[in-house]
């Protein structure tokens, strides 16, 4: 039934994380001077996830003596991983360590598996043990583990920004102190999917229309990726940026997270403006990580 926590949820993720713990991350770090800034140096980091599968990430470290607060850009549903999100002021790299990981299937992480976009959301979806996002979530956990190993990182100020993948990392692995969560595409998807044709959830609708007999298996698998079921484990201060009232992922829809997080959570409905929503995010991160003035891109100033 929609809205029910899977009986084997804990065992599913315990097995995945145990598998991850048995894989040597074998980090390799390579300078990327063409992406250096006046006040920060850029590196390419390669790590090993379950499979084994070799991963790729961009790591930027401010100049000077640390430790520095950390922003972990947990990858969203897109083929390409950027050094920092498009439109973000490059100057933040002088204040924070930034880390942008690619999970398996994304570009630069597409050997031996190349994800299809659209299409990756349903890869292996009928068998939860084979669903590609089991490995992808573990990849994101590995990224957090690596960040915690960096001597330049201030482990009292480690923020993650992302969609449901970020919330899953916050609930499955220790180390984050702050979370910015944009709900979707896994949140309560059995109820949300029929009410939308938006990408990427429409991939689920297309798949079920094409293979209607697979519906039960599809939503069984997806239920293991619903961040509602890790809500009680998320100990971070959290900003949830969801829909306005009446939207599929509005305050009412994400009430499980709001109730579990209590006074640690702030809910911000979208204002349908990259500038207005971006200002909320930047001001929250600035305040929560101990600074007074946000660093804004030039086109916002």
PDB file of C-alpha atoms in Angstrom:
ATOM      1  CA  UNK A   1       0.000   0.000   0.000  1.00  0.00           C
ATOM      2  CA  UNK A   2       1.234   3.541  -0.662  1.00  0.00           C
ATOM      3  CA  UNK A   3       2.640   5.229   2.386  1.00  0.00           C
ATOM      4  CA  UNK A   4       3.828   2.093   4.157  1.00  0.00           C
ATOM      5  CA  UNK A   5       7.427   1.613   5.204  1.00  0.00           C
ATOM      6  CA  UNK A   6       8.882  -1.469   3.486  1.00  0.00           C
ATOM      7  CA  UNK A   7       9.281  -4.380   5.879  1.00  0.00           C
ATOM      8  CA  UNK A   8      12.877  -5.040   4.814  1.00  0.00           C
ATOM      9  CA  UNK A   9      13.955  -1.411   4.462  1.00  0.00           C
ATOM     10  CA  UNK A  10      16.582  -1.533   7.203  1.00  0.00           C
ATOM     11  CA  UNK A  11      18.023  -4.821   6.005  1.00  0.00           C
ATOM     12  CA  UNK A  12      18.195  -3.613   2.404  1.00  0.00           C
ATOM     13  CA  UNK A  13      20.311  -0.595   3.270  1.00  0.00           C
ATOM     14  CA  UNK A  14      22.341  -2.366   5.944  1.00  0.00           C
ATOM     15  CA  UNK A  15      23.391  -4.888   3.310  1.00  0.00           C
ATOM     16  CA  UNK A  16      24.310  -2.146   0.819  1.00  0.00           C
ATOM     17  CA  UNK A  17      26.353  -0.232   3.387  1.00  0.00           C
ATOM     18  CA  UNK A  18      28.064  -3.400   4.599  1.00  0.00           C
ATOM     19  CA  UNK A  19      29.007  -4.133   1.003  1.00  0.00           C
ATOM     20  CA  UNK A  20      30.349  -0.587   0.663  1.00  0.00           C
ATOM     21  CA  UNK A  21      32.398  -0.951   3.864  1.00  0.00           C
ATOM     22  CA  UNK A  22      34.102  -3.986   2.323  1.00  0.00           C
ATOM     23  CA  UNK A  23      35.335  -1.995  -0.689  1.00  0.00           C
ATOM     24  CA  UNK A  24      38.579  -0.032  -0.387  1.00  0.00           C
ATOM     25  CA  UNK A  25      37.810   3.546  -1.533  1.00  0.00           C
ATOM     26  CA  UNK A  26      41.334   3.752  -3.010  1.00  0.00           C
ATOM     27  CA  UNK A  27      41.231   7.547  -3.449  1.00  0.00           C
ATOM     28  CA  UNK A  28      43.271   9.189  -6.166  1.00  0.00           C
ATOM     29  CA  UNK A  29      43.573  12.979  -6.258  1.00  0.00           C
ATOM     30  CA  UNK A  30      44.751  14.933  -9.279  1.00  0.00           C
ATOM     31  CA  UNK A  31      45.202  18.698  -9.516  1.00  0.00           C
ATOM     32  CA  UNK A  32      43.040  20.436 -12.106  1.00  0.00           C
ATOM     33  CA  UNK A  33      44.824  23.795 -12.501  1.00  0.00           C
ATOM     34  CA  UNK A  34      42.646  24.962 -15.395  1.00  0.00           C
ATOM     35  CA  UNK A  35      39.756  25.168 -12.884  1.00  0.00           C
ATOM     36  CA  UNK A  36      41.733  26.916 -10.137  1.00  0.00           C
ATOM     37  CA  UNK A  37      40.500  30.258  -8.823  1.00  0.00           C
ATOM     38  CA  UNK A  38      42.446  33.084  -7.245  1.00  0.00           C
ATOM     39  CA  UNK A  39      41.432  31.874  -3.790  1.00  0.00           C
ATOM     40  CA  UNK A  40      40.862  28.136  -4.343  1.00  0.00           C
ATOM     41  CA  UNK A  41      42.407  25.080  -5.962  1.00  0.00           C
ATOM     42  CA  UNK A  42      40.448  22.450  -7.900  1.00  0.00           C
ATOM     43  CA  UNK A  43      41.094  18.724  -7.916  1.00  0.00           C
ATOM     44  CA  UNK A  44      39.666  15.625  -9.540  1.00  0.00           C
ATOM     45  CA  UNK A  45      39.030  12.819  -7.056  1.00  0.00           C
ATOM     46  CA  UNK A  46      38.504   9.194  -7.994  1.00  0.00           C
ATOM     47  CA  UNK A  47      37.038   6.717  -5.512  1.00  0.00           C
ATOM     48  CA  UNK A  48      35.791   3.148  -5.643  1.00  0.00           C
ATOM     49  CA  UNK A  49      32.200   2.238  -4.821  1.00  0.00           C
ATOM     50  CA  UNK A  50      30.406  -1.090  -4.646  1.00  0.00           C
ATOM     51  CA  UNK A  51      30.699  -3.328  -7.652  1.00  0.00           C
ATOM     52  CA  UNK A  52      33.552  -2.375  -7.589  1.00  0.00           C
ATOM     53  CA  UNK A  53      32.878   0.785  -9.574  1.00  0.00           C
ATOM     54  CA  UNK A  54      35.226   3.730 -10.040  1.00  0.00           C
ATOM     55  CA  UNK A  55      33.700   7.136  -9.243  1.00  0.00           C
ATOM     56  CA  UNK A  56      34.588  10.722 -10.144  1.00  0.00           C
ATOM     57  CA  UNK A  57      34.243  13.996  -8.253  1.00  0.00           C
ATOM     58  CA  UNK A  58      35.340  17.631  -8.293  1.00  0.00           C
ATOM     59  CA  UNK A  59      36.915  18.896  -5.071  1.00  0.00           C
ATOM     60  CA  UNK A  60      37.682  22.580  -4.484  1.00  0.00           C
ATOM     61  CA  UNK A  61      39.700  23.682  -1.451  1.00  0.00           C
ATOM     62  CA  UNK A  62      40.086  27.324  -0.384  1.00  0.00           C
ATOM     63  CA  UNK A  63      43.520  28.885  -0.137  1.00  0.00           C
ATOM     64  CA  UNK A  64      44.941  29.428   3.331  1.00  0.00           C
ATOM     65  CA  UNK A  65      44.747  27.487   6.540  1.00  0.00           C
ATOM     66  CA  UNK A  66      41.650  25.491   7.371  1.00  0.00           C
ATOM     67  CA  UNK A  67      39.641  23.890   8.573  1.00  0.00           C
ATOM     68  CA  UNK A  68      36.927  25.097   6.198  1.00  0.00           C
ATOM     69  CA  UNK A  69      33.185  24.437   6.195  1.00  0.00           C
ATOM     70  CA  UNK A  70      32.022  22.022   3.514  1.00  0.00           C
ATOM     71  CA  UNK A  71      29.266  22.082   0.895  1.00  0.00           C
ATOM     72  CA  UNK A  72      28.596  18.670  -0.629  1.00  0.00           C
ATOM     73  CA  UNK A  73      26.565  18.927  -3.821  1.00  0.00           C
ATOM     74  CA  UNK A  74      24.897  15.529  -3.831  1.00  0.00           C
ATOM     75  CA  UNK A  75      24.248  14.692  -7.496  1.00  0.00           C
ATOM     76  CA  UNK A  76      20.777  15.135  -8.899  1.00  0.00           C
ATOM     77  CA  UNK A  77      19.130  13.383 -11.794  1.00  0.00           C
ATOM     78  CA  UNK A  78      21.185  14.645 -14.722  1.00  0.00           C
ATOM     79  CA  UNK A  79      23.777  13.245 -17.067  1.00  0.00           C
ATOM     80  CA  UNK A  80      26.512  15.786 -16.265  1.00  0.00           C
ATOM     81  CA  UNK A  81      28.084  16.758 -12.941  1.00  0.00           C
ATOM     82  CA  UNK A  82      29.361  20.318 -12.669  1.00  0.00           C
ATOM     83  CA  UNK A  83      32.124  21.675 -10.457  1.00  0.00           C
ATOM     84  CA  UNK A  84      29.518  23.838  -8.703  1.00  0.00           C
ATOM     85  CA  UNK A  85      25.899  24.302  -9.798  1.00  0.00           C
ATOM     86  CA  UNK A  86      25.389  26.538 -12.801  1.00  0.00           C
ATOM     87  CA  UNK A  87      24.710  30.114 -11.720  1.00  0.00           C
ATOM     88  CA  UNK A  88      26.452  29.751  -8.349  1.00  0.00           C
ATOM     89  CA  UNK A  89      29.024  32.449  -7.543  1.00  0.00           C
ATOM     90  CA  UNK A  90      32.501  31.018  -8.098  1.00  0.00           C
ATOM     91  CA  UNK A  91      33.667  33.066  -5.100  1.00  0.00           C
ATOM     92  CA  UNK A  92      32.066  30.566  -2.708  1.00  0.00           C
ATOM     93  CA  UNK A  93      35.063  28.373  -3.405  1.00  0.00           C
ATOM     94  CA  UNK A  94      37.174  30.803  -1.373  1.00  0.00           C
ATOM     95  CA  UNK A  95      34.930  30.289   1.682  1.00  0.00           C
ATOM     96  CA  UNK A  96      33.876  26.641   1.531  1.00  0.00           C
ATOM     97  CA  UNK A  97      35.290  23.318   0.488  1.00  0.00           C
ATOM     98  CA  UNK A  98      32.973  22.266  -2.338  1.00  0.00           C
ATOM     99  CA  UNK A  99      32.541  18.693  -3.500  1.00  0.00           C
ATOM    100  CA  UNK A 100      30.528  17.543  -6.529  1.00  0.00           C
ATOM    101  CA  UNK A 101      30.333  13.784  -6.962  1.00  0.00           C
ATOM    102  CA  UNK A 102      29.166  11.829  -9.978  1.00  0.00           C
ATOM    103  CA  UNK A 103      27.372   8.542  -9.349  1.00  0.00           C
ATOM    104  CA  UNK A 104      27.602   5.531 -11.644  1.00  0.00           C
ATOM    105  CA  UNK A 105      26.198   6.114 -15.101  1.00  0.00           C
ATOM    106  CA  UNK A 106      26.737   9.874 -15.148  1.00  0.00           C
ATOM    107  CA  UNK A 107      29.305  11.360 -17.491  1.00  0.00           C
ATOM    108  CA  UNK A 108      32.895  10.829 -16.305  1.00  0.00           C
ATOM    109  CA  UNK A 109      31.476   7.872 -14.352  1.00  0.00           C
ATOM    110  CA  UNK A 110      30.124   6.020 -17.387  1.00  0.00           C
ATOM    111  CA  UNK A 111      32.503   3.088 -17.655  1.00  0.00           C
ATOM    112  CA  UNK A 112      31.494   0.303 -17.751  1.00  0.00           C
ATOM    113  CA  UNK A 113      27.891   1.560 -17.404  1.00  0.00           C
ATOM    114  CA  UNK A 114      26.496   4.549 -19.296  1.00  0.00           C
ATOM    115  CA  UNK A 115      23.191   5.792 -17.944  1.00  0.00           C
ATOM    116  CA  UNK A 116      20.452   6.916 -20.304  1.00  0.00           C
ATOM    117  CA  UNK A 117      18.863  10.283 -19.578  1.00  0.00           C
ATOM    118  CA  UNK A 118      15.934   9.837 -19.856  1.00  0.00           C
ATOM    119  CA  UNK A 119      15.806   6.202 -18.870  1.00  0.00           C
ATOM    120  CA  UNK A 120      18.162   5.742 -15.945  1.00  0.00           C
ATOM    121  CA  UNK A 121      15.404   6.155 -13.369  1.00  0.00           C
ATOM    122  CA  UNK A 122      13.961   2.818 -14.464  1.00  0.00           C
ATOM    123  CA  UNK A 123      17.184   0.858 -15.033  1.00  0.00           C
ATOM    124  CA  UNK A 124      16.855  -2.442 -13.174  1.00  0.00           C
ATOM    125  CA  UNK A 125      13.761  -1.171 -11.411  1.00  0.00           C
ATOM    126  CA  UNK A 126      11.781  -4.420 -11.281  1.00  0.00           C
ATOM    127  CA  UNK A 127      14.287  -6.062  -8.911  1.00  0.00           C
ATOM    128  CA  UNK A 128      15.269  -3.877  -6.005  1.00  0.00           C
ATOM    129  CA  UNK A 129      18.584  -5.694  -5.482  1.00  0.00           C
ATOM    130  CA  UNK A 130      19.523  -4.810  -9.075  1.00  0.00           C
ATOM    131  CA  UNK A 131      18.132  -1.274  -9.196  1.00  0.00           C
ATOM    132  CA  UNK A 132      20.859   1.081 -10.366  1.00  0.00           C
ATOM    133  CA  UNK A 133      20.117   3.643  -7.658  1.00  0.00           C
ATOM    134  CA  UNK A 134      21.040   1.189  -4.915  1.00  0.00           C
ATOM    135  CA  UNK A 135      24.609   1.596  -6.121  1.00  0.00           C
ATOM    136  CA  UNK A 136      24.153   5.308  -6.796  1.00  0.00           C
ATOM    137  CA  UNK A 137      23.036   6.040  -3.230  1.00  0.00           C
ATOM    138  CA  UNK A 138      25.995   4.039  -1.935  1.00  0.00           C
ATOM    139  CA  UNK A 139      28.220   6.124  -4.233  1.00  0.00           C
ATOM    140  CA  UNK A 140      26.932   9.275  -2.555  1.00  0.00           C
ATOM    141  CA  UNK A 141      27.614   7.801   0.887  1.00  0.00           C
ATOM    142  CA  UNK A 142      31.152   7.028  -0.235  1.00  0.00           C
ATOM    143  CA  UNK A 143      31.546  10.675  -1.207  1.00  0.00           C
ATOM    144  CA  UNK A 144      30.589  11.781   2.299  1.00  0.00           C
ATOM    145  CA  UNK A 145      33.008   9.290   3.802  1.00  0.00           C
ATOM    146  CA  UNK A 146      35.774  10.739   1.675  1.00  0.00           C
ATOM    147  CA  UNK A 147      34.953  14.316   2.675  1.00  0.00           C
ATOM    148  CA  UNK A 148      35.165  13.348   6.344  1.00  0.00           C
ATOM    149  CA  UNK A 149      38.699  12.091   5.727  1.00  0.00           C
ATOM    150  CA  UNK A 150      39.975  15.429   4.409  1.00  0.00           C
ATOM    151  CA  UNK A 151      42.118  17.232   7.010  1.00  0.00           C
ATOM    152  CA  UNK A 152      41.008  20.635   5.633  1.00  0.00           C
ATOM    153  CA  UNK A 153      37.330  19.920   6.414  1.00  0.00           C
ATOM    154  CA  UNK A 154      35.609  21.417   9.445  1.00  0.00           C
ATOM    155  CA  UNK A 155      33.534  18.420  10.479  1.00  0.00           C
ATOM    156  CA  UNK A 156      31.294  20.621  12.632  1.00  0.00           C
ATOM    157  CA  UNK A 157      30.052  22.364   9.454  1.00  0.00           C
ATOM    158  CA  UNK A 158      29.280  19.899   6.674  1.00  0.00           C
ATOM    159  CA  UNK A 159      26.244  20.740   4.537  1.00  0.00           C
ATOM    160  CA  UNK A 160      24.689  18.675   1.765  1.00  0.00           C
ATOM    161  CA  UNK A 161      22.470  20.129  -0.948  1.00  0.00           C
ATOM    162  CA  UNK A 162      20.351  17.946  -3.205  1.00  0.00           C
ATOM    163  CA  UNK A 163      17.156  16.039  -3.847  1.00  0.00           C
ATOM    164  CA  UNK A 164      16.022  12.776  -2.231  1.00  0.00           C
ATOM    165  CA  UNK A 165      19.506  11.331  -2.702  1.00  0.00           C
ATOM    166  CA  UNK A 166      20.836  13.944  -0.268  1.00  0.00           C
ATOM    167  CA  UNK A 167      18.125  13.125   2.261  1.00  0.00           C
ATOM    168  CA  UNK A 168      18.937   9.417   1.990  1.00  0.00           C
ATOM    169  CA  UNK A 169      22.614  10.116   2.615  1.00  0.00           C
ATOM    170  CA  UNK A 170      21.693  12.232   5.643  1.00  0.00           C
ATOM    171  CA  UNK A 171      19.606   9.384   7.027  1.00  0.00           C
ATOM    172  CA  UNK A 172      21.884   6.471   6.183  1.00  0.00           C
ATOM    173  CA  UNK A 173      25.339   7.793   7.049  1.00  0.00           C
ATOM    174  CA  UNK A 174      26.769   9.954   9.847  1.00  0.00           C
ATOM    175  CA  UNK A 175      28.704  13.118   9.243  1.00  0.00           C
ATOM    176  CA  UNK A 176      26.384  15.785   7.869  1.00  0.00           C
ATOM    177  CA  UNK A 177      25.478  18.721  10.081  1.00  0.00           C
ATOM    178  CA  UNK A 178      23.184  20.565   7.632  1.00  0.00           C
ATOM    179  CA  UNK A 179      20.908  19.541   4.784  1.00  0.00           C
ATOM    180  CA  UNK A 180      19.129  21.427   2.017  1.00  0.00           C
ATOM    181  CA  UNK A 181      16.541  19.054   0.612  1.00  0.00           C
ATOM    182  CA  UNK A 182      14.549  19.514  -2.593  1.00  0.00           C
ATOM    183  CA  UNK A 183      11.955  16.686  -2.381  1.00  0.00           C
ATOM    184  CA  UNK A 184      11.764  14.384  -5.428  1.00  0.00           C
ATOM    185  CA  UNK A 185      11.938  12.164  -7.463  1.00  0.00           C
ATOM    186  CA  UNK A 186      11.512   9.303  -4.945  1.00  0.00           C
ATOM    187  CA  UNK A 187       9.328  10.971  -2.328  1.00  0.00           C
ATOM    188  CA  UNK A 188       5.982   9.141  -2.064  1.00  0.00           C
ATOM    189  CA  UNK A 189       6.284   8.479  -5.773  1.00  0.00           C
ATOM    190  CA  UNK A 190       3.462   5.934  -5.993  1.00  0.00           C
ATOM    191  CA  UNK A 191       1.005   8.705  -5.168  1.00  0.00           C
ATOM    192  CA  UNK A 192       2.874  11.551  -6.842  1.00  0.00           C
ATOM    193  CA  UNK A 193       3.560   9.882 -10.211  1.00  0.00           C
ATOM    194  CA  UNK A 194      -0.063   9.575 -11.417  1.00  0.00           C
ATOM    195  CA  UNK A 195      -0.614  13.258 -10.599  1.00  0.00           C
ATOM    196  CA  UNK A 196       2.234  14.596 -12.741  1.00  0.00           C
ATOM    197  CA  UNK A 197       3.752  14.352 -16.187  1.00  0.00           C
ATOM    198  CA  UNK A 198       6.908  16.182 -15.117  1.00  0.00           C
ATOM    199  CA  UNK A 199      10.358  14.815 -15.846  1.00  0.00           C
ATOM    200  CA  UNK A 200      11.898  12.662 -14.443  1.00  0.00           C
ATOM    201  CA  UNK A 201       8.900  11.058 -12.688  1.00  0.00           C
ATOM    202  CA  UNK A 202       7.193  10.703 -16.063  1.00  0.00           C
ATOM    203  CA  UNK A 203       9.786   8.014 -16.773  1.00  0.00           C
ATOM    204  CA  UNK A 204       8.045   5.924 -14.120  1.00  0.00           C
ATOM    205  CA  UNK A 205       4.647   6.571 -15.666  1.00  0.00           C
ATOM    206  CA  UNK A 206       5.942   5.666 -19.133  1.00  0.00           C
ATOM    207  CA  UNK A 207       7.460   2.450 -17.832  1.00  0.00           C
ATOM    208  CA  UNK A 208       4.272   1.356 -16.070  1.00  0.00           C
ATOM    209  CA  UNK A 209       2.164   2.204 -19.123  1.00  0.00           C
ATOM    210  CA  UNK A 210       4.481   0.112 -21.275  1.00  0.00           C
ATOM    211  CA  UNK A 211       4.645  -2.766 -18.784  1.00  0.00           C
ATOM    212  CA  UNK A 212       1.499  -2.566 -16.638  1.00  0.00           C
ATOM    213  CA  UNK A 213       2.132  -5.945 -15.036  1.00  0.00           C
ATOM    214  CA  UNK A 214       5.337  -4.538 -13.558  1.00  0.00           C
ATOM    215  CA  UNK A 215       3.549  -1.892 -11.496  1.00  0.00           C
ATOM    216  CA  UNK A 216       3.732  -3.707  -8.151  1.00  0.00           C
ATOM    217  CA  UNK A 217       7.429  -4.528  -8.563  1.00  0.00           C
ATOM    218  CA  UNK A 218       8.261  -0.984  -9.699  1.00  0.00           C
ATOM    219  CA  UNK A 219       6.677   0.745  -6.733  1.00  0.00           C
ATOM    220  CA  UNK A 220       7.977  -1.879  -4.329  1.00  0.00           C
ATOM    221  CA  UNK A 221      11.523  -1.015  -5.437  1.00  0.00           C
ATOM    222  CA  UNK A 222      10.935   2.729  -5.321  1.00  0.00           C
ATOM    223  CA  UNK A 223       9.569   2.506  -1.781  1.00  0.00           C
ATOM    224  CA  UNK A 224      13.082   1.620  -0.607  1.00  0.00           C
ATOM    225  CA  UNK A 225      14.308   5.024  -1.830  1.00  0.00           C
ATOM    226  CA  UNK A 226      11.595   7.128  -0.218  1.00  0.00           C
ATOM    227  CA  UNK A 227      13.276   9.572   2.206  1.00  0.00           C
ATOM    228  CA  UNK A 228      10.270   9.391   4.516  1.00  0.00           C
ATOM    229  CA  UNK A 229      11.652   6.142   5.849  1.00  0.00           C
ATOM    230  CA  UNK A 230      14.923   7.705   7.025  1.00  0.00           C
ATOM    231  CA  UNK A 231      13.291  10.813   8.478  1.00  0.00           C
ATOM    232  CA  UNK A 232      13.780   9.708  12.090  1.00  0.00           C
ATOM    233  CA  UNK A 233      17.491   9.191  11.431  1.00  0.00           C
ATOM    234  CA  UNK A 234      18.181  12.648  10.001  1.00  0.00           C
ATOM    235  CA  UNK A 235      19.845  14.589  12.784  1.00  0.00           C
ATOM    236  CA  UNK A 236      20.840  17.647  10.776  1.00  0.00           C
ATOM    237  CA  UNK A 237      19.493  21.155  10.728  1.00  0.00           C
ATOM    238  CA  UNK A 238      17.469  21.117   7.522  1.00  0.00           C
ATOM    239  CA  UNK A 239      15.973  23.450   4.943  1.00  0.00           C
ATOM    240  CA  UNK A 240      13.260  21.787   2.860  1.00  0.00           C
ATOM    241  CA  UNK A 241      12.484  23.633  -0.369  1.00  0.00           C
ATOM    242  CA  UNK A 242       9.212  22.192  -1.603  1.00  0.00           C
ATOM    243  CA  UNK A 243       6.090  23.143  -3.504  1.00  0.00           C
ATOM    244  CA  UNK A 244       3.680  25.926  -2.718  1.00  0.00           C
ATOM    245  CA  UNK A 245       0.436  24.908  -0.999  1.00  0.00           C
ATOM    246  CA  UNK A 246      -1.539  22.548  -3.219  1.00  0.00           C
ATOM    247  CA  UNK A 247       1.517  21.171  -5.028  1.00  0.00           C
ATOM    248  CA  UNK A 248       2.357  17.479  -5.161  1.00  0.00           C
ATOM    249  CA  UNK A 249       5.267  18.001  -2.774  1.00  0.00           C
ATOM    250  CA  UNK A 250       3.978  20.802  -0.585  1.00  0.00           C
ATOM    251  CA  UNK A 251       4.161  21.242   3.176  1.00  0.00           C
ATOM    252  CA  UNK A 252       1.279  18.815   3.690  1.00  0.00           C
ATOM    253  CA  UNK A 253       2.852  16.170   1.480  1.00  0.00           C
ATOM    254  CA  UNK A 254       6.210  16.235   3.300  1.00  0.00           C
ATOM    255  CA  UNK A 255       4.675  16.276   6.772  1.00  0.00           C
ATOM    256  CA  UNK A 256       6.543  13.088   7.743  1.00  0.00           C
ATOM    257  CA  UNK A 257       9.864  14.884   7.391  1.00  0.00           C
ATOM    258  CA  UNK A 258       8.606  18.032   9.092  1.00  0.00           C
ATOM    259  CA  UNK A 259       7.270  16.112  12.077  1.00  0.00           C
ATOM    260  CA  UNK A 260      10.401  13.978  12.434  1.00  0.00           C
ATOM    261  CA  UNK A 261      12.783  16.941  12.242  1.00  0.00           C
ATOM    262  CA  UNK A 262      10.770  19.187  14.538  1.00  0.00           C
ATOM    263  CA  UNK A 263      12.533  22.411  15.448  1.00  0.00           C
ATOM    264  CA  UNK A 264      15.551  21.471  13.318  1.00  0.00           C
ATOM    265  CA  UNK A 265      13.664  22.058  10.061  1.00  0.00           C
ATOM    266  CA  UNK A 266      12.634  25.113   8.062  1.00  0.00           C
ATOM    267  CA  UNK A 267      10.132  24.685   5.239  1.00  0.00           C
ATOM    268  CA  UNK A 268      10.327  27.064   2.284  1.00  0.00           C
ATOM    269  CA  UNK A 269       7.754  26.837  -0.524  1.00  0.00           C
ATOM    270  CA  UNK A 270       9.089  27.614  -3.968  1.00  0.00           C
ATOM    271  CA  UNK A 271       8.592  31.126  -5.298  1.00  0.00           C
ATOM    272  CA  UNK A 272       9.099  29.916  -8.890  1.00  0.00           C
ATOM    273  CA  UNK A 273      12.121  32.167  -9.242  1.00  0.00           C
ATOM    274  CA  UNK A 274      15.707  30.962  -9.397  1.00  0.00           C
ATOM    275  CA  UNK A 275      16.701  34.308  -7.874  1.00  0.00           C
ATOM    276  CA  UNK A 276      14.208  34.305  -4.988  1.00  0.00           C
ATOM    277  CA  UNK A 277      14.636  30.612  -4.201  1.00  0.00           C
ATOM    278  CA  UNK A 278      18.388  30.952  -4.586  1.00  0.00           C
ATOM    279  CA  UNK A 279      18.496  33.854  -2.148  1.00  0.00           C
ATOM    280  CA  UNK A 280      16.670  31.783   0.467  1.00  0.00           C
ATOM    281  CA  UNK A 281      19.157  28.952   0.050  1.00  0.00           C
ATOM    282  CA  UNK A 282      22.247  31.179   0.086  1.00  0.00           C
ATOM    283  CA  UNK A 283      21.091  33.147   3.114  1.00  0.00           C
ATOM    284  CA  UNK A 284      20.251  29.954   5.030  1.00  0.00           C
ATOM    285  CA  UNK A 285      23.596  28.318   4.238  1.00  0.00           C
ATOM    286  CA  UNK A 286      25.475  31.521   5.104  1.00  0.00           C
ATOM    287  CA  UNK A 287      23.761  31.885   8.458  1.00  0.00           C
ATOM    288  CA  UNK A 288      23.890  28.210   9.387  1.00  0.00           C
ATOM    289  CA  UNK A 289      27.578  27.813   8.557  1.00  0.00           C
ATOM    290  CA  UNK A 290      28.546  30.840  10.600  1.00  0.00           C
ATOM    291  CA  UNK A 291      28.958  33.755   8.186  1.00  0.00           C
ATOM    292  CA  UNK A 292      27.231  37.119   7.942  1.00  0.00           C
ATOM    293  CA  UNK A 293      27.046  37.971   4.265  1.00  0.00           C
ATOM    294  CA  UNK A 294      25.988  35.568   1.496  1.00  0.00           C
ATOM    295  CA  UNK A 295      28.165  35.304  -1.585  1.00  0.00           C
ATOM    296  CA  UNK A 296      25.901  36.041  -4.536  1.00  0.00           C
ATOM    297  CA  UNK A 297      26.468  35.668  -8.273  1.00  0.00           C
ATOM    298  CA  UNK A 298      27.015  38.944 -10.086  1.00  0.00           C
ATOM    299  CA  UNK A 299      23.735  38.769 -11.989  1.00  0.00           C
ATOM    300  CA  UNK A 300      21.851  38.824  -8.655  1.00  0.00           C
ATOM    301  CA  UNK A 301      23.650  41.885  -7.313  1.00  0.00           C
TER     302      UNK A 301
END
